[in-house]
Short mmCIF file of C-alpha atoms and ligand atoms in Angstrom, two decimals:
data_model
loop_
_atom_site.label_atom_id
_atom_site.label_comp_id
_atom_site.label_asym_id
_atom_site.label_seq_id
_atom_site.Cartn_x
_atom_site.Cartn_y
_atom_site.Cartn_z
CA MET A 10 34.24 -42.61 -8.61
CA ILE A 11 31.80 -40.79 -6.72
CA ALA A 12 34.36 -37.84 -7.21
CA ARG A 13 34.43 -37.89 -10.71
CA ARG A 14 30.84 -38.67 -11.29
CA ALA A 15 30.04 -35.50 -8.96
CA ALA A 16 32.88 -33.49 -11.23
CA GLY A 17 30.95 -34.31 -14.09
CA VAL A 18 27.66 -33.01 -12.63
CA VAL A 19 29.43 -29.39 -11.88
CA CYS A 20 30.78 -29.19 -15.35
CA VAL A 21 26.87 -29.93 -16.72
CA LEU A 22 25.67 -27.61 -14.42
CA LEU A 23 28.22 -24.74 -15.26
CA ALA A 24 27.44 -25.17 -19.13
CA LEU A 25 23.66 -24.47 -18.52
CA ALA A 26 24.22 -21.99 -15.90
CA PRO A 27 23.68 -18.90 -17.98
CA ALA A 28 20.92 -20.16 -19.69
CA ALA A 29 19.71 -21.62 -16.06
CA ALA A 30 20.15 -18.01 -14.01
CA ALA A 31 17.34 -16.15 -15.91
CA ALA A 32 14.20 -17.43 -15.22
CA PRO A 33 11.87 -16.82 -17.95
CA PRO A 34 10.03 -13.29 -17.39
CA LEU A 35 6.78 -13.30 -16.81
CA PRO A 36 4.34 -12.22 -19.62
CA PRO A 37 3.00 -8.85 -19.19
CA ASN A 38 -0.54 -9.13 -18.23
CA GLU A 39 -1.93 -5.82 -17.02
CA LEU A 40 -5.49 -7.13 -16.09
CA GLY A 41 -3.82 -8.97 -13.36
CA ARG A 42 -4.78 -8.53 -9.69
CA VAL A 43 -2.97 -5.98 -7.78
CA MET A 44 -2.35 -6.41 -3.59
CA ILE A 45 -2.90 -3.44 -1.47
CA LEU A 46 -1.16 -4.32 2.03
CA GLU A 47 -2.02 -3.12 4.97
CA TYR A 48 -0.17 -2.65 7.88
CA HIS A 49 -0.86 -1.76 11.49
CA LYS A 50 1.66 -1.90 14.39
CA ILE A 51 5.11 -2.25 13.67
CA ASP A 52 6.15 -3.41 16.90
CA ARG A 53 6.90 -6.23 19.92
CA PRO A 54 5.65 -9.31 19.90
CA GLU A 55 4.05 -10.30 16.73
CA GLU A 56 0.31 -9.95 17.23
CA ARG A 57 -3.04 -9.86 15.54
CA TRP A 58 -2.66 -6.20 14.84
CA THR A 59 1.07 -6.40 15.08
CA ARG A 60 3.93 -7.08 12.68
CA THR A 61 7.59 -6.89 14.24
CA PRO A 62 10.23 -4.92 12.82
CA GLU A 63 12.14 -8.13 11.79
CA ASN A 64 9.02 -9.77 9.97
CA PHE A 65 8.17 -5.91 8.25
CA ARG A 66 11.60 -6.55 6.90
CA ARG A 67 11.28 -10.12 5.72
CA ASP A 68 8.11 -9.20 4.16
CA LEU A 69 9.81 -6.64 1.49
CA GLU A 70 12.56 -8.92 0.99
CA THR A 71 10.15 -11.74 0.01
CA LEU A 72 8.23 -9.14 -2.32
CA TYR A 73 11.42 -7.55 -4.03
CA ALA A 74 12.51 -11.46 -4.24
CA ARG A 75 9.59 -12.48 -5.77
CA GLY A 76 9.24 -9.52 -8.61
CA TYR A 77 7.04 -7.47 -6.67
CA ARG A 78 7.70 -3.61 -7.08
CA LEU A 79 6.36 -0.58 -4.80
CA LEU A 80 3.62 1.59 -6.55
CA ALA A 81 2.19 4.34 -4.96
CA LEU A 82 -2.18 3.98 -4.76
CA ASN A 83 -2.61 7.12 -6.32
CA ASP A 84 -0.60 5.79 -9.74
CA LEU A 85 -2.35 2.62 -9.24
CA LEU A 86 -6.02 4.94 -9.24
CA ASP A 87 -4.61 6.80 -11.95
CA GLY A 88 -3.53 3.49 -13.88
CA ARG A 89 -0.55 5.11 -14.14
CA ILE A 90 2.25 1.93 -14.18
CA ALA A 91 6.08 3.17 -14.32
CA LEU A 92 7.08 -0.38 -13.29
CA PRO A 93 10.00 -2.56 -15.12
CA ALA A 94 8.64 -5.14 -17.61
CA GLY A 95 7.73 -8.30 -15.61
CA THR A 96 7.73 -7.07 -12.51
CA THR A 97 4.41 -6.87 -10.52
CA PRO A 98 3.40 -3.86 -8.24
CA VAL A 99 2.16 -3.85 -4.81
CA VAL A 100 0.60 -1.02 -2.58
CA LEU A 101 1.80 -0.51 1.04
CA THR A 102 -0.68 0.95 3.68
CA PHE A 103 -0.16 1.93 6.86
CA ASP A 104 -3.20 2.32 9.05
CA ASP A 105 -3.64 4.44 12.63
CA SER A 106 -0.46 6.34 13.07
CA SER A 107 0.68 4.14 15.57
CA PRO A 108 4.29 5.12 17.03
CA GLY A 109 5.69 1.83 15.60
CA GLN A 110 5.38 2.94 12.00
CA PHE A 111 7.11 6.08 12.47
CA ARG A 112 9.17 7.32 14.98
CA TYR A 113 12.24 9.73 15.37
CA LEU A 114 15.09 9.51 18.08
CA GLU A 115 16.99 12.20 19.24
CA ARG A 116 20.98 11.80 19.13
CA ASN A 117 23.67 14.45 20.16
CA GLY A 118 20.39 16.87 19.54
CA THR A 119 19.68 15.93 15.66
CA LEU A 120 16.70 13.92 15.05
CA GLU A 121 16.82 10.76 13.01
CA ILE A 122 14.33 8.28 12.01
CA ASP A 123 14.27 5.01 14.35
CA PRO A 124 16.27 2.38 12.11
CA GLN A 125 13.30 -0.07 14.18
CA SER A 126 10.46 1.80 13.05
CA GLY A 127 8.60 1.01 10.01
CA VAL A 128 9.47 4.27 7.96
CA GLY A 129 13.24 3.72 9.12
CA ILE A 130 12.98 -0.36 7.92
CA LEU A 131 11.47 0.81 4.61
CA GLU A 132 13.57 3.77 3.74
CA ALA A 133 17.05 1.41 4.64
CA PHE A 134 15.44 -1.12 2.59
CA ILE A 135 14.66 1.38 -0.33
CA LYS A 136 18.36 2.48 0.12
CA ASP A 137 20.07 -0.85 -1.17
CA HIS A 138 17.27 -1.88 -3.37
CA PRO A 139 17.09 1.44 -5.09
CA ASP A 140 14.94 -0.62 -7.87
CA PHE A 141 12.15 -1.78 -5.24
CA GLY A 142 10.45 2.05 -5.88
CA ARG A 143 9.33 4.37 -3.03
CA ALA A 144 5.52 4.14 -2.26
CA ALA A 145 2.98 4.15 0.93
CA THR A 146 -0.28 5.50 1.95
CA PHE A 147 -0.48 6.60 5.66
CA TYR A 148 -3.81 6.26 6.75
CA VAL A 149 -3.56 8.78 9.83
CA LEU A 150 -5.69 9.55 12.98
CA PRO A 151 -4.96 13.39 13.49
CA GLY A 152 -7.78 13.37 16.60
CA ALA A 153 -7.28 10.12 18.15
CA SER A 154 -6.19 9.68 21.40
CA ARG A 155 -2.87 8.43 22.76
CA PRO A 156 -0.84 6.56 21.31
CA ASN A 157 -2.61 6.88 17.56
CA ARG A 158 -2.73 10.48 17.22
CA LEU A 159 0.10 11.22 14.47
CA TRP A 160 2.57 8.25 15.64
CA ASP A 161 2.34 9.76 19.37
CA GLN A 162 4.96 12.00 18.95
CA PRO A 163 3.38 15.67 19.41
CA GLU A 164 6.37 18.07 18.92
CA HIS A 165 7.15 16.02 15.63
CA ALA A 166 3.76 15.59 14.12
CA GLY A 167 4.11 18.40 11.85
CA ARG A 168 7.39 17.19 10.52
CA LYS A 169 6.55 13.75 10.02
CA LEU A 170 3.58 14.41 7.70
CA GLN A 171 6.05 17.22 5.71
CA TRP A 172 8.82 14.55 5.51
CA LEU A 173 6.39 12.01 4.39
CA VAL A 174 4.91 14.29 1.38
CA ALA A 175 8.17 15.82 0.44
CA ARG A 176 9.52 12.25 0.07
CA GLY A 177 6.88 10.94 -1.93
CA TYR A 178 4.73 8.91 0.44
CA GLU A 179 0.85 9.49 0.30
CA ILE A 180 -0.96 10.55 3.65
CA GLY A 181 -4.90 9.32 3.41
CA ASN A 182 -7.84 10.00 5.30
CA HIS A 183 -8.68 7.55 8.30
CA THR A 184 -11.42 10.12 10.02
CA LEU A 185 -10.51 12.18 12.93
CA TRP A 186 -10.55 9.42 15.86
CA HIS A 187 -11.44 5.98 13.81
CA ALA A 188 -15.30 6.81 14.14
CA ASN A 189 -17.22 3.60 13.22
CA LEU A 190 -19.07 5.69 10.18
CA GLY A 191 -21.88 3.19 10.40
CA GLN A 192 -22.99 4.36 13.39
CA TYR A 193 -23.39 8.18 12.41
CA GLY A 194 -26.02 10.43 10.49
CA GLU A 195 -24.38 12.60 7.32
CA ALA A 196 -23.16 15.30 9.74
CA THR A 197 -21.03 13.64 11.79
CA VAL A 198 -20.02 11.27 8.69
CA ARG A 199 -19.20 14.60 7.11
CA GLY A 200 -17.74 16.13 9.74
CA GLN A 201 -15.14 13.18 10.65
CA VAL A 202 -14.03 13.09 7.40
CA ALA A 203 -13.58 17.22 6.91
CA ARG A 204 -11.98 17.66 10.50
CA ALA A 205 -9.44 14.99 9.55
CA GLN A 206 -8.54 16.45 6.35
CA GLU A 207 -7.94 19.98 8.13
CA TRP A 208 -5.75 18.83 10.61
CA ILE A 209 -3.54 17.15 8.18
CA GLN A 210 -3.77 20.07 6.06
CA ARG A 211 -2.65 22.61 9.13
CA HIS A 212 1.02 20.92 9.01
CA VAL A 213 1.11 20.47 5.15
CA PRO A 214 -1.20 22.70 3.66
CA ALA A 215 -1.24 22.10 0.02
CA TYR A 216 -1.79 18.73 0.56
CA ARG A 217 -5.21 16.99 -0.62
CA PRO A 218 -5.44 13.25 0.46
CA ARG A 219 -7.01 11.61 -2.48
CA THR A 220 -8.20 8.01 -0.48
CA LEU A 221 -10.12 7.12 2.54
CA ALA A 222 -9.43 4.00 4.62
CA LEU A 223 -12.54 2.98 6.25
CA PRO A 224 -12.00 2.44 10.08
CA HIS A 225 -13.10 -1.10 10.75
CA GLY A 226 -14.37 -1.52 7.47
CA VAL A 227 -17.49 -0.24 8.07
CA TYR A 228 -19.21 1.91 5.39
CA PRO A 229 -21.24 5.00 6.42
CA LYS A 230 -25.17 4.47 5.30
CA ASP A 231 -24.39 6.35 2.22
CA VAL A 232 -20.84 6.28 0.52
CA ARG A 233 -21.25 9.36 -1.43
CA TRP A 234 -21.28 11.36 2.35
CA VAL A 235 -17.39 10.27 2.26
CA LEU A 236 -16.78 10.44 -1.27
CA SER A 237 -17.10 14.80 -1.30
CA GLY A 238 -18.45 17.59 0.52
CA THR A 239 -17.83 20.80 2.07
CA VAL A 240 -17.95 21.14 5.98
CA ASP A 241 -17.48 25.05 7.23
CA GLY A 242 -15.35 25.73 4.04
CA ILE A 243 -13.37 22.62 4.19
CA THR A 244 -13.91 20.51 0.69
CA TYR A 245 -12.97 17.19 0.80
CA ARG A 246 -13.19 14.65 -2.58
CA HIS A 247 -11.89 11.12 -2.10
CA ASP A 248 -10.85 8.80 -5.37
CA ALA A 249 -11.02 5.87 -3.64
CA VAL A 250 -12.35 4.27 -0.47
CA LEU A 251 -10.42 1.15 0.70
CA MET A 252 -11.68 -1.33 2.96
CA VAL A 253 -10.16 -3.75 6.13
CA ALA A 254 -10.23 -6.61 3.91
CA GLY A 255 -11.11 -8.44 0.71
CA GLY A 256 -8.19 -10.30 -1.18
CA ALA A 257 -6.03 -8.80 -3.99
CA ALA A 258 -7.87 -5.93 -5.99
CA PRO A 259 -8.32 -6.27 -9.10
CA SER A 260 -6.46 -4.47 -11.94
CA PRO A 261 -6.95 -0.58 -12.44
CA PHE A 262 -7.64 -1.09 -15.73
CA ALA A 263 -10.53 -4.14 -15.15
CA ARG A 264 -14.24 -3.53 -15.65
CA THR A 265 -14.63 -5.17 -12.24
CA PHE A 266 -12.27 -2.25 -10.69
CA ASP A 267 -14.25 -0.35 -8.29
CA PRO A 268 -12.43 2.50 -6.67
CA VAL A 269 -15.44 2.79 -4.11
CA ARG A 270 -14.67 -0.65 -2.70
CA LEU A 271 -11.27 -1.10 -2.96
CA PRO A 272 -10.31 -4.48 -1.25
CA ARG A 273 -6.86 -5.04 0.95
CA ILE A 274 -5.13 -7.98 2.28
CA GLN A 275 -4.09 -7.60 5.89
CA ALA A 276 -0.25 -7.86 6.09
CA VAL A 277 -0.04 -10.54 8.69
CA GLU A 278 2.00 -13.63 8.18
CA ARG A 279 -0.98 -16.34 7.29
CA ASP A 280 -2.61 -14.05 5.08
CA LEU A 281 0.54 -12.54 3.04
CA ALA A 282 1.60 -16.13 2.70
CA PHE A 283 -1.72 -17.35 1.31
CA TRP A 284 -1.73 -14.48 -1.51
CA LEU A 285 1.92 -14.93 -2.66
CA THR A 286 1.31 -18.68 -2.79
CA TYR A 287 -1.68 -17.74 -4.56
CA PHE A 288 0.03 -15.82 -7.25
CA ASP A 289 2.70 -18.43 -7.58
CA ARG A 290 0.22 -21.16 -8.68
CA HIS A 291 -2.29 -18.40 -10.44
CA LEU A 292 -0.03 -16.78 -12.44
CA GLU A 293 -2.85 -15.73 -15.11
CA GLU A 294 -4.32 -14.01 -12.20
CA ARG A 295 -1.27 -11.80 -11.24
CA PHE A 296 -0.66 -8.50 -12.53
CA VAL A 297 2.75 -8.45 -14.63
CA SER A 298 3.57 -4.85 -16.12
CA ASP A 299 4.73 -4.10 -19.55
CA GLY A 300 7.50 -2.00 -19.01
CA ASP A 301 5.59 1.04 -20.71
CA PRO A 302 2.99 3.30 -19.19
CA GLY A 303 1.57 4.39 -21.98
CA ALA A 304 0.43 0.86 -23.31
CA VAL A 305 -2.32 -1.54 -21.42
CA THR A 306 -1.13 -5.21 -22.37
CA ILE A 307 -3.70 -8.00 -21.86
CA PRO A 308 -3.85 -11.22 -23.07
CA ALA A 309 -5.37 -11.91 -25.99
CA GLY A 310 -9.25 -11.90 -26.46
CA ARG A 311 -10.00 -10.25 -23.16
CA ARG A 312 -11.11 -6.60 -24.50
CA ASP A 313 -14.31 -7.06 -22.62
CA ARG A 314 -13.07 -7.56 -19.38
CA LEU A 315 -11.26 -3.68 -19.65
CA ARG A 316 -13.04 -0.93 -18.16
CA THR A 317 -14.28 1.66 -20.49
CA PRO A 318 -13.17 3.87 -20.59
CA LEU A 319 -9.78 3.53 -19.63
CA PRO A 320 -7.61 6.55 -18.11
CA ALA A 321 -6.67 8.89 -20.83
CA GLY A 322 -4.18 8.62 -22.97
CA LEU A 323 -3.33 4.47 -23.00
CA ARG A 324 -3.44 2.32 -25.53
CA VAL A 325 -4.64 -1.23 -26.06
CA VAL A 326 -1.63 -4.07 -26.76
CA GLU A 327 -3.13 -7.49 -26.86
CA ARG A 328 -0.14 -10.36 -26.60
ZN1 LIG B 7 -7.71 1.64 11.49
#
């Protein structure tokens, strides 16, 4: 009897399988919020500022399974969201250029990326899941003391920066040696920012860092000091300034989007779990792509929440 009943259940499930297997796609909402995740060390053991290689890999798996796809920060700033319909952008950032983020190993005279380092894990995951996208921003410290000076392999520092840029990753400004910008006057603040860019450009001459992450999350007395300027012939210009906390960022199309105060989520167990659950429970707040980079699809009646003007060339669609 039990067997027959069980068999009957199996038949019913099989009959329902094609419809049940495909969860209804999330409706597009390009006014929803976006997570900008902030990693520090990729190393062992797991600590306040450290994610283990295993946990970092698990983060990527979790994000992928829940419909998140990688978006470059610069594309977010430009409102260029070229992701499949029904998926949600997520931005990865890595602060402080600690060794576990990007390490080369020498084997039989050739260099290879350590598969246990952040970049190695990310590249392996992307290879297995090409539709995850490839994007991350590295807020490096070119003039810090060991071990945070450009991932602590001085002989490979240039190669790493060049590799990242060639691969489509972004380099961001995090000051020369992690200066607390609230403690200094204008000349020092501008010097920290300009010199960091100068050091980066020694290795990747044509590359312009477009964003700055504030060391310790501390703003200088006048934010304009870090937005643009020229010091000894080094001209810098930042399109966004990132904080160290603050939660999910507003949509780049929202009136509340302020690139000078971009919040981030620290990629630690508790905060990640909180925000993933939050967006599961508040689907209406989650950015969901419409699959069309030329259109901004928003819920009906919400035009007043759009930022004006929108990035050039975009049309608005109400659903
Ligand atoms: Zn930092």
